[in-house]
CSV table of C-alpha atoms (C1' of nucleotides) in Angstrom, one decimal:
chain,number,residue,atom,x,y,z
A,1,MET,CA,1.7,-8.2,-24.2
A,2,ALA,CA,0.6,-4.6,-24.3
A,3,ILE,CA,-1.8,-4.4,-21.4
A,4,GLN,CA,-1.4,-6.1,-18.1
A,5,ALA,CA,-3.5,-6.6,-15.1
A,6,PRO,CA,-3.6,-3.7,-12.6
A,7,ARG,CA,-1.1,-3.7,-9.8
A,8,GLY,CA,-2.1,-5.9,-6.9
A,9,THR,CA,-4.8,-7.8,-8.7
A,10,ARG,CA,-4.8,-11.5,-9.6
A,11,ASP,CA,-6.1,-13.5,-12.6
A,12,PHE,CA,-7.8,-16.7,-11.6
A,13,TYR,CA,-7.2,-19.3,-14.3
A,14,PRO,CA,-9.2,-22.5,-13.8
A,15,ALA,CA,-6.6,-24.1,-11.5
A,16,GLU,CA,-6.4,-21.0,-9.3
A,17,MET,CA,-10.2,-20.6,-9.4
A,18,ALA,CA,-10.6,-24.2,-8.2
A,19,ARG,CA,-8.3,-23.5,-5.3
A,20,LEU,CA,-10.1,-20.3,-4.4
A,21,ASN,CA,-13.4,-22.1,-4.5
A,22,ARG,CA,-12.2,-24.7,-2.1
A,23,ILE,CA,-11.7,-21.8,0.4
A,24,PHE,CA,-15.0,-20.2,-0.5
A,25,ASP,CA,-16.8,-23.6,0.0
A,26,ALA,CA,-15.3,-24.0,3.4
A,27,TRP,CA,-16.2,-20.5,4.4
A,28,ARG,CA,-19.8,-20.9,3.2
A,29,ARG,CA,-20.3,-24.5,4.6
A,30,VAL,CA,-19.0,-23.6,8.0
A,31,SER,CA,-21.0,-20.4,8.2
A,32,LEU,CA,-24.2,-22.1,7.2
A,33,ARG,CA,-23.9,-25.0,9.6
A,34,ALA,CA,-23.4,-22.5,12.5
A,35,GLY,CA,-26.6,-20.9,11.6
A,36,PHE,CA,-25.4,-17.8,9.8
A,37,GLU,CA,-27.1,-16.3,6.7
A,38,GLU,CA,-25.3,-15.0,3.7
A,39,ILE,CA,-25.6,-11.3,2.7
A,40,GLU,CA,-24.1,-9.1,0.0
A,41,GLY,CA,-23.9,-5.4,-0.5
A,42,PRO,CA,-22.7,-3.0,-3.3
A,43,ALA,CA,-19.1,-3.2,-4.3
A,44,PHE,CA,-19.0,0.6,-4.1
A,45,GLU,CA,-20.5,2.9,-1.5
A,46,THR,CA,-20.8,6.6,-1.0
A,47,LEU,CA,-17.5,8.1,0.1
A,48,GLU,CA,-19.0,9.5,3.3
A,49,LEU,CA,-19.8,6.1,4.6
A,50,TYR,CA,-16.1,5.7,5.1
A,51,THR,CA,-15.1,9.2,5.9
A,52,ALA,CA,-17.7,9.4,8.6
A,53,LYS,CA,-16.0,6.8,10.6
A,54,SER,CA,-12.3,7.3,9.7
A,55,GLY,CA,-12.0,10.9,8.6
A,56,GLN,CA,-10.7,12.4,5.4
A,57,GLU,CA,-7.3,10.7,5.6
A,58,ILE,CA,-8.7,7.4,4.6
A,59,VAL,CA,-9.5,8.6,1.1
A,60,ASN,CA,-5.8,8.1,0.3
A,61,GLU,CA,-6.2,4.4,0.9
A,62,LEU,CA,-9.4,4.0,-1.1
A,63,PHE,CA,-10.1,3.6,-4.8
A,64,THR,CA,-12.5,6.4,-5.4
A,65,VAL,CA,-15.1,6.4,-8.1
A,66,SER,CA,-16.7,9.3,-9.9
A,67,GLY,CA,-20.3,9.5,-10.8
A,68,ARG,CA,-21.5,8.9,-14.4
A,69,GLY,CA,-19.0,10.5,-16.7
A,70,GLU,CA,-21.5,12.2,-19.0
A,71,SER,CA,-23.3,13.9,-16.1
A,72,GLY,CA,-20.3,16.0,-15.2
A,73,GLU,CA,-19.9,14.5,-11.8
A,74,GLY,CA,-16.1,15.0,-11.8
A,75,ASP,CA,-15.4,14.6,-8.1
A,76,ALA,CA,-15.0,11.3,-6.4
A,77,ARG,CA,-18.3,10.6,-4.7
A,78,TYR,CA,-18.0,6.9,-4.2
A,79,ALA,CA,-15.4,4.4,-3.2
A,80,LEU,CA,-14.8,0.7,-3.8
A,81,ARG,CA,-15.4,-0.9,-0.5
A,82,PRO,CA,-12.2,-1.4,1.5
A,83,GLU,CA,-14.1,-3.4,4.2
A,84,LEU,CA,-17.6,-4.7,4.8
A,85,THR,CA,-18.4,-3.4,8.3
A,86,PRO,CA,-19.7,0.0,7.3
A,87,SER,CA,-22.0,-1.6,4.7
A,88,LEU,CA,-23.1,-4.1,7.3
A,89,ALA,CA,-23.8,-1.3,9.7
A,90,ARG,CA,-25.7,0.6,7.1
A,91,MET,CA,-27.8,-2.5,6.3
A,92,ILE,CA,-28.5,-3.1,10.0
A,93,ASN,CA,-29.4,0.5,10.7
A,94,GLN,CA,-31.8,0.7,7.8
A,95,ARG,CA,-33.9,-2.2,9.2
A,96,ALA,CA,-32.9,-2.0,12.9
A,97,ARG,CA,-36.5,-1.8,14.0
A,98,SER,CA,-37.6,-4.9,12.1
A,99,LEU,CA,-34.7,-7.3,12.3
A,100,ARG,CA,-35.0,-10.1,14.8
A,101,MET,CA,-31.9,-10.0,17.0
A,102,PRO,CA,-29.4,-11.4,17.2
A,103,VAL,CA,-28.7,-11.2,13.6
A,104,LYS,CA,-26.1,-13.8,12.4
A,105,TRP,CA,-24.8,-12.8,9.0
A,106,PHE,CA,-21.8,-13.7,6.8
A,107,SER,CA,-20.5,-12.5,3.5
A,108,ILE,CA,-17.6,-13.2,1.1
A,109,PRO,CA,-17.1,-9.8,-0.5
A,110,ARG,CA,-14.4,-8.7,-2.9
A,111,MET,CA,-12.6,-5.7,-1.6
A,112,TRP,CA,-10.1,-3.0,-2.7
A,113,ARG,CA,-7.5,-1.0,-0.9
A,114,GLY,CA,-5.1,1.4,-2.5
A,115,GLU,CA,-2.0,0.0,-1.0
A,116,ARG,CA,1.4,-1.0,-2.2
A,117,PRO,CA,1.1,-4.7,-2.6
A,118,GLN,CA,3.4,-7.1,-0.8
A,119,LYS,CA,3.3,-10.6,0.6
A,120,GLY,CA,-0.1,-11.3,2.0
A,121,ARG,CA,-1.5,-8.0,1.0
A,122,LEU,CA,-2.9,-7.0,-2.4
A,123,ARG,CA,-5.1,-4.3,-3.8
A,124,GLU,CA,-7.9,-6.6,-4.6
A,125,PHE,CA,-8.8,-9.6,-2.4
A,126,PHE,CA,-11.7,-11.5,-0.8
A,127,GLN,CA,-12.5,-11.4,2.8
A,128,TRP,CA,-14.9,-13.7,4.6
A,129,ASN,CA,-16.9,-11.6,7.2
A,130,ILE,CA,-18.9,-13.0,9.9
A,131,ASP,CA,-20.9,-11.0,12.5
A,132,VAL,CA,-23.3,-11.4,15.3
A,133,VAL,CA,-25.3,-8.2,15.8
A,134,GLY,CA,-27.6,-7.6,18.7
A,135,ALA,CA,-26.0,-9.9,21.3
A,136,GLU,CA,-23.9,-8.5,24.1
A,137,GLU,CA,-23.3,-12.0,25.7
A,138,ARG,CA,-19.7,-13.3,25.6
A,139,VAL,CA,-20.9,-16.5,24.1
A,140,ALA,CA,-21.4,-14.5,20.9
A,141,ASP,CA,-17.8,-13.6,21.0
A,142,ALA,CA,-16.9,-17.2,21.6
A,143,GLU,CA,-19.2,-18.3,18.8
A,144,VAL,CA,-17.5,-16.2,16.1
A,145,ILE,CA,-14.0,-17.4,17.3
A,146,GLY,CA,-15.3,-20.9,17.2
A,147,VAL,CA,-16.5,-20.5,13.6
A,148,ALA,CA,-13.1,-19.1,12.6
A,149,VAL,CA,-11.4,-22.1,14.1
A,150,ASP,CA,-13.9,-24.4,12.4
A,151,VAL,CA,-12.9,-23.1,9.0
A,152,LEU,CA,-9.2,-23.6,9.8
A,153,ARG,CA,-9.9,-27.1,10.9
A,154,GLU,CA,-12.0,-27.8,7.9
A,155,LEU,CA,-9.1,-26.7,5.7
A,156,GLY,CA,-6.8,-29.1,7.4
A,157,LEU,CA,-5.0,-26.9,9.8
A,158,GLY,CA,-4.5,-27.7,13.5
A,159,PRO,CA,-3.6,-26.1,16.8
A,160,ALA,CA,0.1,-26.8,15.9
A,161,ASP,CA,-0.3,-24.6,12.8
A,162,VAL,CA,-2.3,-21.7,14.0
A,163,VAL,CA,-3.3,-19.9,17.2
A,164,VAL,CA,-6.1,-17.4,18.0
A,165,LYS,CA,-4.5,-14.7,20.1
A,166,ILE,CA,-7.1,-13.0,22.2
A,167,SER,CA,-7.0,-9.7,24.2
A,168,SER,CA,-9.3,-7.0,25.2
A,169,ARG,CA,-9.2,-3.3,24.5
A,170,PRO,CA,-10.8,-2.2,27.8
A,171,LEU,CA,-8.7,-4.6,29.8
A,172,LEU,CA,-5.5,-3.1,28.3
A,173,ALA,CA,-6.8,0.4,28.9
A,174,SER,CA,-7.7,-0.3,32.5
A,175,LEU,CA,-4.4,-2.0,33.2
A,176,LEU,CA,-2.5,1.0,31.8
A,177,ALA,CA,-4.7,3.3,33.9
A,178,ASP,CA,-3.8,1.2,36.9
A,179,LEU,CA,-0.2,2.1,36.2
A,180,GLY,CA,-1.0,5.7,36.1
A,181,ILE,CA,-1.0,6.3,32.3
A,182,PRO,CA,-3.2,9.2,31.4
A,183,ASP,CA,-6.0,8.6,28.9
A,184,GLY,CA,-4.4,10.9,26.4
A,185,ASP,CA,-1.3,8.7,26.1
A,186,LEU,CA,-3.2,5.5,25.5
A,187,GLU,CA,-3.4,5.7,21.7
A,188,THR,CA,0.3,6.2,21.2
A,189,LEU,CA,1.1,3.4,23.6
A,190,TYR,CA,-1.3,1.1,21.7
A,191,GLY,CA,0.8,1.7,18.7
A,192,VAL,CA,4.0,0.7,20.5
A,193,ILE,CA,2.4,-2.4,22.2
A,194,ASP,CA,1.1,-3.5,18.8
A,195,LYS,CA,4.8,-3.7,17.7
A,196,ARG,CA,5.8,-6.1,20.4
A,197,ARG,CA,5.5,-9.2,18.2
A,198,LYS,CA,7.0,-7.6,15.2
A,199,VAL,CA,10.3,-6.3,16.6
A,200,ASP,CA,12.8,-8.0,18.8
A,201,LEU,CA,12.2,-7.6,22.6
A,202,GLU,CA,15.0,-5.1,23.3
A,203,LYS,CA,13.9,-2.9,20.5
A,204,PHE,CA,10.4,-3.1,21.9
A,205,ARG,CA,11.7,-2.1,25.4
A,206,ALA,CA,13.6,0.8,23.8
A,207,MET,CA,10.4,2.0,22.0
A,208,LEU,CA,8.5,2.0,25.3
A,209,ALA,CA,11.3,3.9,27.0
A,210,GLU,CA,11.1,6.5,24.2
A,211,LYS,CA,7.5,7.0,24.8
A,212,LEU,CA,7.9,7.2,28.6
A,213,PRO,CA,11.2,9.0,29.1
A,214,GLY,CA,12.7,8.8,32.6
A,215,ASN,CA,10.3,6.3,33.9
A,216,ASP,CA,12.1,3.0,33.9
A,217,ALA,CA,9.8,1.4,36.4
A,218,LEU,CA,6.8,2.0,34.3
A,219,VAL,CA,8.6,0.7,31.2
A,220,ALA,CA,9.5,-2.4,33.0
A,221,SER,CA,5.9,-2.9,34.2
A,222,ILE,CA,4.4,-2.5,30.7
A,223,PHE,CA,7.1,-4.7,29.2
A,224,GLU,CA,6.4,-7.5,31.7
A,225,MET,CA,2.6,-7.1,31.5
A,226,THR,CA,2.4,-7.2,27.7
A,227,GLY,CA,4.5,-10.4,27.7
A,228,CYS,CA,2.2,-12.2,30.1
A,229,THR,CA,0.4,-15.1,28.5
A,230,ASP,CA,-1.4,-16.2,31.6
A,231,LEU,CA,-4.5,-14.1,32.0
A,232,ASP,CA,-5.1,-15.4,35.6
A,233,ALA,CA,-1.6,-14.2,36.7
A,234,LEU,CA,-2.0,-10.8,35.3
A,235,PRO,CA,-1.4,-8.2,38.1
A,236,SER,CA,-4.6,-6.2,38.1
A,237,GLN,CA,-4.9,-3.6,40.8
A,238,GLY,CA,-8.1,-1.6,40.2
A,239,GLU,CA,-11.8,-2.4,40.3
A,240,ARG,CA,-12.1,-1.8,36.6
A,241,SER,CA,-9.2,-3.9,35.5
A,242,GLU,CA,-10.4,-6.7,37.9
A,243,ALA,CA,-13.8,-6.6,36.2
A,244,GLU,CA,-12.3,-6.6,32.7
A,245,LYS,CA,-10.1,-9.5,33.6
A,246,ALA,CA,-13.0,-11.5,34.9
A,247,ASP,CA,-14.9,-10.7,31.7
A,248,LEU,CA,-12.2,-12.0,29.5
A,249,LEU,CA,-11.7,-15.0,31.8
A,250,GLY,CA,-15.4,-15.7,31.1
A,251,LEU,CA,-14.7,-15.8,27.4
A,252,PHE,CA,-11.8,-18.2,27.8
A,253,ARG,CA,-14.0,-20.5,29.9
A,254,LEU,CA,-16.6,-20.6,27.2
A,255,LEU,CA,-14.0,-21.3,24.6
A,256,GLY,CA,-12.8,-24.1,26.9
A,257,GLU,CA,-16.2,-25.6,27.0
A,258,MET,CA,-16.4,-25.5,23.2
A,259,GLY,CA,-13.2,-27.5,23.2
A,260,LEU,CA,-11.1,-24.8,21.7
A,261,SER,CA,-8.5,-24.3,24.4
A,262,ASP,CA,-5.7,-25.7,22.3
A,263,TRP,CA,-6.4,-23.2,19.6
A,264,CYS,CA,-6.6,-20.1,21.8
A,265,GLY,CA,-4.2,-18.1,23.8
A,266,PHE,CA,-4.1,-14.8,25.8
A,267,ASP,CA,-1.9,-12.1,24.4
A,268,LEU,CA,-2.2,-8.5,25.5
A,269,GLY,CA,-0.1,-7.5,22.5
A,270,VAL,CA,-3.1,-8.0,20.2
A,271,VAL,CA,-4.3,-4.4,19.9
A,272,ARG,CA,-5.7,-4.1,16.4
A,273,GLY,CA,-5.3,-0.8,14.7
A,274,LEU,CA,-8.9,0.0,14.6
A,275,ALA,CA,-10.3,2.4,17.2
A,276,TYR,CA,-13.8,1.1,17.2
A,277,TYR,CA,-13.3,-2.1,19.2
A,278,THR,CA,-14.9,-1.9,22.6
A,279,GLY,CA,-14.3,-5.4,24.1
A,280,PRO,CA,-12.5,-8.6,23.3
A,281,VAL,CA,-10.3,-8.5,20.2
A,282,PHE,CA,-8.5,-11.4,18.5
A,283,GLU,CA,-6.2,-12.2,15.7
A,284,VAL,CA,-5.3,-15.6,14.1
A,285,PHE,CA,-1.7,-16.2,13.4
A,286,ASP,CA,0.5,-19.0,12.1
A,287,ARG,CA,2.3,-20.5,15.0
A,288,ALA,CA,5.6,-19.6,13.6
A,289,ALA,CA,4.4,-16.0,13.4
A,290,THR,CA,6.2,-15.4,10.1
A,291,MET,CA,3.1,-14.2,8.3
A,292,ARG,CA,0.6,-11.5,8.6
A,293,ALA,CA,-2.6,-12.2,10.6
A,294,VAL,CA,-4.9,-14.7,8.9
A,295,ALA,CA,-7.9,-13.2,10.5
A,296,GLY,CA,-8.8,-10.5,13.0
A,297,GLY,CA,-11.9,-9.1,14.7
A,298,GLY,CA,-13.5,-8.3,17.9
A,299,ARG,CA,-16.4,-6.6,19.6
A,300,TYR,CA,-17.7,-3.2,18.4
A,301,ASP,CA,-20.6,-2.2,20.5
A,302,ASN,CA,-20.6,1.5,19.5
A,303,LEU,CA,-20.0,1.4,15.8
A,304,LEU,CA,-23.6,1.2,14.6
A,305,GLU,CA,-24.5,4.2,16.7
A,306,VAL,CA,-21.5,6.1,15.4
A,307,LEU,CA,-22.7,5.4,11.9
A,308,GLY,CA,-26.1,7.0,12.7
A,309,GLY,CA,-28.2,4.1,14.0
A,310,PRO,CA,-29.4,2.9,17.3
A,311,LYS,CA,-26.9,1.5,19.8
A,312,ILE,CA,-26.7,-2.2,19.1
A,313,PRO,CA,-23.9,-4.4,20.3
A,314,ALA,CA,-22.0,-6.4,17.7
A,315,VAL,CA,-19.0,-8.8,17.3
A,316,GLY,CA,-17.4,-10.2,14.2
A,317,PHE,CA,-14.2,-10.7,12.2
A,318,GLY,CA,-12.8,-10.9,8.8
A,319,MET,CA,-10.6,-13.5,7.2
A,320,GLY,CA,-8.8,-12.7,3.9
A,321,ASP,CA,-8.1,-15.2,1.2
A,322,VAL,CA,-4.5,-14.1,0.6
A,323,VAL,CA,-2.7,-14.9,3.8
A,324,LEU,CA,-4.9,-18.0,4.3
A,325,ALA,CA,-3.9,-19.3,0.9
A,326,ASP,CA,-0.3,-18.6,1.6
A,327,LEU,CA,-0.5,-20.5,4.9
A,328,LEU,CA,-2.3,-23.5,3.3
A,329,GLN,CA,0.2,-23.5,0.5
A,330,GLU,CA,3.1,-23.6,3.0
A,331,LYS,CA,1.5,-26.5,4.9
A,332,GLY,CA,0.9,-28.4,1.7
A,333,LEU,CA,-2.9,-28.2,2.1
A,334,LEU,CA,-3.6,-26.5,-1.3
A,335,ALA,CA,-2.9,-29.3,-3.7
A,336,ASP,CA,-3.8,-28.6,-7.3
A,337,ALA,CA,-7.5,-29.1,-7.9
A,338,THR,CA,-8.8,-30.0,-11.3
A,339,VAL,CA,-12.5,-29.9,-12.0
A,340,GLY,CA,-12.8,-32.2,-15.0
A,341,VAL,CA,-15.9,-33.6,-16.5
A,342,ASP,CA,-17.9,-36.8,-15.9
A,343,TYR,CA,-18.2,-37.9,-19.6
A,344,PHE,CA,-16.4,-37.1,-22.8
A,345,LEU,CA,-18.4,-38.3,-25.8
A,346,ILE,CA,-16.7,-39.7,-28.9
A,347,ASP,CA,-18.1,-40.7,-32.2
A,348,ALA,CA,-16.3,-43.4,-34.2
A,349,ASP,CA,-18.1,-42.2,-37.3
A,350,GLU,CA,-19.1,-38.7,-38.3
A,351,LYS,CA,-22.6,-39.9,-39.1
A,352,LEU,CA,-23.2,-40.5,-35.4
A,353,PHE,CA,-22.4,-37.0,-34.4
A,354,GLY,CA,-26.1,-36.1,-34.3
A,355,ARG,CA,-26.8,-38.9,-31.9
A,356,LEU,CA,-23.8,-37.8,-29.8
A,357,LEU,CA,-25.3,-34.3,-29.4
A,358,LYS,CA,-28.6,-35.8,-28.3
A,359,LEU,CA,-26.8,-38.1,-25.8
A,360,ALA,CA,-24.9,-35.2,-24.4
A,361,ARG,CA,-28.1,-33.4,-23.7
A,362,GLU,CA,-29.7,-36.5,-22.2
A,363,LEU,CA,-26.7,-37.0,-19.8
A,364,ARG,CA,-26.7,-33.3,-18.8
A,365,ALA,CA,-30.4,-33.5,-18.1
A,366,ARG,CA,-29.6,-36.3,-15.7
A,367,GLY,CA,-27.2,-34.1,-13.7
A,368,VAL,CA,-23.9,-35.4,-14.9
A,369,SER,CA,-21.4,-33.3,-16.9
A,370,ALA,CA,-20.7,-34.2,-20.5
A,371,THR,CA,-18.6,-32.6,-23.2
A,372,TYR,CA,-17.2,-33.5,-26.6
A,373,SER,CA,-14.9,-32.4,-29.4
A,374,TYR,CA,-16.3,-29.7,-31.7
A,375,ARG,CA,-14.2,-31.0,-34.5
A,376,ARG,CA,-14.9,-34.4,-36.1
A,377,SER,CA,-11.6,-36.3,-36.0
A,378,SER,CA,-10.1,-39.7,-35.4
A,379,VAL,CA,-11.1,-41.7,-32.4
A,380,SER,CA,-7.5,-41.5,-31.2
A,381,LYS,CA,-7.5,-37.8,-31.4
A,382,GLN,CA,-10.8,-37.5,-29.6
A,383,PHE,CA,-9.4,-39.7,-26.8
A,384,LYS,CA,-6.5,-37.4,-26.5
A,385,GLN,CA,-8.9,-34.5,-26.0
A,386,ALA,CA,-10.8,-36.5,-23.4
A,387,ALA,CA,-7.6,-37.0,-21.4
A,388,ALA,CA,-6.7,-33.3,-21.8
A,389,ALA,CA,-10.2,-32.3,-20.6
A,390,ASN,CA,-9.7,-34.4,-17.4
A,391,ALA,CA,-12.7,-36.6,-18.3
A,392,ARG,CA,-13.4,-39.4,-15.9
A,393,ARG,CA,-15.1,-41.5,-18.5
A,394,VAL,CA,-15.4,-41.7,-22.3
A,395,ILE,CA,-18.4,-42.9,-24.2
A,396,VAL,CA,-17.7,-44.2,-27.7
A,397,LEU,CA,-20.6,-44.2,-30.1
A,398,GLY,CA,-19.9,-46.7,-32.9
A,399,ASP,CA,-21.3,-49.8,-34.6
A,400,GLU,CA,-22.7,-51.1,-31.3
A,401,LEU,CA,-25.3,-48.4,-31.5
A,402,ALA,CA,-27.2,-50.5,-34.0
A,403,GLN,CA,-27.9,-52.9,-31.0
A,404,GLY,CA,-28.6,-49.9,-28.7
A,405,ARG,CA,-25.3,-50.3,-27.0
A,406,VAL,CA,-22.3,-48.0,-26.3
A,407,ALA,CA,-18.7,-48.5,-25.1
A,408,VAL,CA,-18.0,-46.8,-21.8
A,409,LYS,CA,-14.4,-46.5,-20.6
A,410,ASP,CA,-13.2,-45.4,-17.2
A,411,LEU,CA,-10.0,-43.4,-18.0
A,412,ALA,CA,-8.3,-43.6,-14.6
A,413,ALA,CA,-8.9,-47.3,-14.2
A,414,GLY,CA,-8.5,-48.1,-17.9
A,415,VAL,CA,-11.5,-50.4,-17.7
A,416,GLN,CA,-14.0,-50.5,-20.6
A,417,ALA,CA,-17.4,-52.1,-21.0
A,418,THR,CA,-20.1,-52.2,-23.7
A,419,ILE,CA,-23.5,-51.6,-22.1
A,420,PRO,CA,-27.0,-50.8,-23.3
A,421,LEU,CA,-27.6,-47.1,-23.8
A,422,SER,CA,-30.8,-47.4,-21.8
A,423,SER,CA,-29.0,-48.7,-18.8
A,424,LEU,CA,-26.4,-45.9,-19.0
A,425,LEU,CA,-29.2,-43.3,-19.0
A,426,ASP,CA,-31.1,-45.0,-16.2
A,427,ASN,CA,-28.0,-44.7,-14.0
A,428,PRO,CA,-25.3,-42.6,-15.5
A,429,SER,CA,-23.2,-42.9,-12.3
A,430,GLN,CA,-23.0,-46.7,-12.4
A,431,PRO,CA,-19.5,-48.1,-12.1
A,432,VAL,CA,-17.7,-49.4,-15.2
A,433,THR,CA,-17.0,-53.1,-14.8
A,434,GLN,CA,-15.6,-55.4,-17.4
B,1,G,C1',6.3,8.1,0.0
B,2,U,C1',11.4,5.2,1.2
B,3,G,C1',14.8,1.1,0.2
B,4,A,C1',16.6,-3.5,-2.0
B,5,G,C1',16.1,-7.4,-5.6
B,6,U,C1',14.3,-9.3,-10.4
B,7,G,C1',12.8,-8.5,-15.8
B,8,U,C1',15.3,-13.7,-21.8
B,9,A,C1',9.4,-18.1,-25.7
B,10,G,C1',2.6,-19.1,-22.9
B,11,C,C1',5.2,-21.0,-17.9
B,12,U,C1',9.9,-22.1,-15.1
B,13,C,C1',14.6,-20.7,-16.2
B,14,A,C1',20.1,-21.3,-18.6
B,15,G,C1',23.1,-18.0,-21.5
B,16,C,C1',30.9,-17.4,-18.0
B,17,U,C1',34.9,-11.5,-17.6
B,18,G,C1',30.9,-8.2,-24.6
B,19,G,C1',32.0,-12.2,-30.0
B,20,U,C1',28.5,-16.2,-35.5
B,21,U,C1',21.9,-17.3,-36.8
B,22,A,C1',19.7,-16.6,-28.4
B,23,G,C1',18.8,-22.0,-25.9
B,24,A,C1',16.5,-26.1,-22.6
B,25,G,C1',12.4,-28.3,-20.0
B,26,C,C1',7.3,-28.0,-19.6
B,27,A,C1',3.0,-26.4,-22.4
B,28,C,C1',0.8,-25.9,-27.4
B,29,C,C1',0.1,-27.8,-32.7
B,30,A,C1',1.0,-31.8,-36.4
B,31,G,C1',2.5,-36.8,-37.5
B,32,G,C1',3.8,-42.0,-36.0
B,33,U,C1',-1.9,-44.1,-34.9
B,34,U,C1',-9.2,-43.7,-39.7
B,35,G,C1',-12.3,-47.8,-32.9
B,36,U,C1',-8.8,-46.2,-27.8
B,37,G,C1',-6.1,-41.6,-24.1
B,38,G,C1',-2.0,-41.1,-20.5
B,39,U,C1',3.9,-43.2,-21.9
B,40,C,C1',7.2,-42.9,-26.0
B,41,C,C1',9.4,-41.2,-30.8
B,42,U,C1',9.7,-37.4,-34.9
B,43,G,C1',8.7,-32.7,-36.6
B,44,G,C1',6.6,-27.6,-36.0
B,45,G,C1',5.0,-22.7,-34.5
B,46,A,C1',6.7,-19.5,-31.5
B,47,G,C1',11.2,-14.1,-28.7
B,48,U,C1',11.0,-5.9,-30.5
B,49,C,C1',16.3,-10.6,-24.5
B,50,G,C1',10.7,-5.0,-20.3
B,51,G,C1',11.3,0.1,-23.0
B,52,G,C1',14.6,4.2,-24.5
B,53,G,C1',19.4,6.2,-24.9
B,54,G,C1',24.8,5.6,-24.6
B,55,U,C1',29.8,3.0,-24.9
B,56,U,C1',31.9,-0.4,-28.8
B,57,C,C1',34.0,-3.0,-35.0
B,58,G,C1',30.2,-5.8,-32.3
B,59,A,C1',25.5,-5.5,-26.5
B,60,A,C1',20.8,-10.3,-23.7
B,61,U,C1',25.8,-9.3,-21.5
B,62,C,C1',28.9,-2.9,-19.7
B,63,C,C1',26.8,2.4,-18.3
B,64,C,C1',22.6,5.9,-17.7
B,65,C,C1',17.4,6.8,-17.6
B,66,U,C1',12.6,4.8,-17.4
B,67,C,C1',8.6,1.2,-16.7
B,68,A,C1',6.8,-3.2,-14.5
B,69,C,C1',6.9,-7.0,-10.9
B,70,U,C1',8.6,-9.0,-6.1
B,71,C,C1',10.1,-8.2,-1.1
B,72,A,C1',10.7,-5.0,3.1
B,73,C,C1',9.7,-0.1,5.6
B,74,C,C1',5.3,3.4,6.4
B,75,C,C1',0.3,2.0,7.1
B,76,C,C1',-2.8,-2.0,8.0
B,77,A,C1',-10.0,-1.3,8.4
RNA sequence: GUGAGUGUAGCUCAGCUGGUUAGAGCACCAGGUUGUGGUCCUGGGAGUCGGGGGUUCGAAUCCCCUCACUCACCCCA
């Protein structure tokens, strides 16, 4: 084979596509029943949409696109979208004055990132995005978390398999401020705190000590604080941290009322790399914590303004297909799916092929799927093809047709009956009984 | 960008310290079976052993380089 697929991409043959569609169906079904509407944007955007928010460095992580070749636009002016949020923000901002808030939108975009692929992380993937824009109430945060959980449940996972770890950016910031950490040091500390769940605890302690040399008491405080899983017991000292704690407790209360307590937990170690989060943040992990995050998101009340629009509060998350499929596979919840076909039509005599073609159209017009062999061959051979095509039923057109009847066989049950063609067409889904 | 592992048929892989013409299972095609599939039996097509160079009488096997994939680090929207 001379040419292979680009690094980090996947080919979806029918079996893989059927599995992917099971995930897509769950995403779409759950979104719609929670009252979200589907949107889509362009697969590529102007480069500045991404550099405006993240600076020039992000260009290295993007697949950039030049303009039309013949127009001499040599420089990269566009980028394949690496995330949806900037496009969403752009769409909101363009119609901010006419959209009825809150906006509840979801999307299932294909995305591209110029990274070295590894487990759970490819260069091309799909990511379900769900956002509530224009609602500052905590119930909106609870709602999006609830929708994420709903999908996981829909796909067969339970609280024993996955956990939503929830924290809050401003809470962490105010707690660190309580401890006397200057604002300028917060960013580097976030980076270390984010590592807590990835490295062993002593390594984590050492990393903290490295950032805060000669301040063992402070290291001990942060170490203890970030390991606390009981939000109530968190030792908050200042007015600001008390308020942030109360705010997050409010979110947990709402989640409890939604019946999601088993699925959710407090974890100050959830930091998220992105700087634009302004409130609660969360990530979904497998309980064993051996995989990358299945989903992640949070509140971003300033982002739309940063991207040149009015200040509108928003909360949302993304869930990628790659880690989710890995997890479902591991739990045995991604059994092979075959699509198959309702009817496979067979002619016992080449002279009946014309009638077969007509019957196929009649069946298809009635909403059932029907196919047949393109090559006239023995009944036996056509049956083999029917089995290979995963047909549920076979219709044999033969001598009975003179009496207006056909043989219908249920391949799985092995049951066959000869029935009037008119009856079949009246009710193509009727069971085959002997 | 750094490091490790793996590349043999469409797929999953076997092939011992170098030794005839490179194998198996699955898949595919044909036949057994011109009104009945799955199972079974028989036969068949299939491979620059990732690529290039080297060592050797002889290389899938040993050495060097290179490419690709996988995993980990970095980063993670």
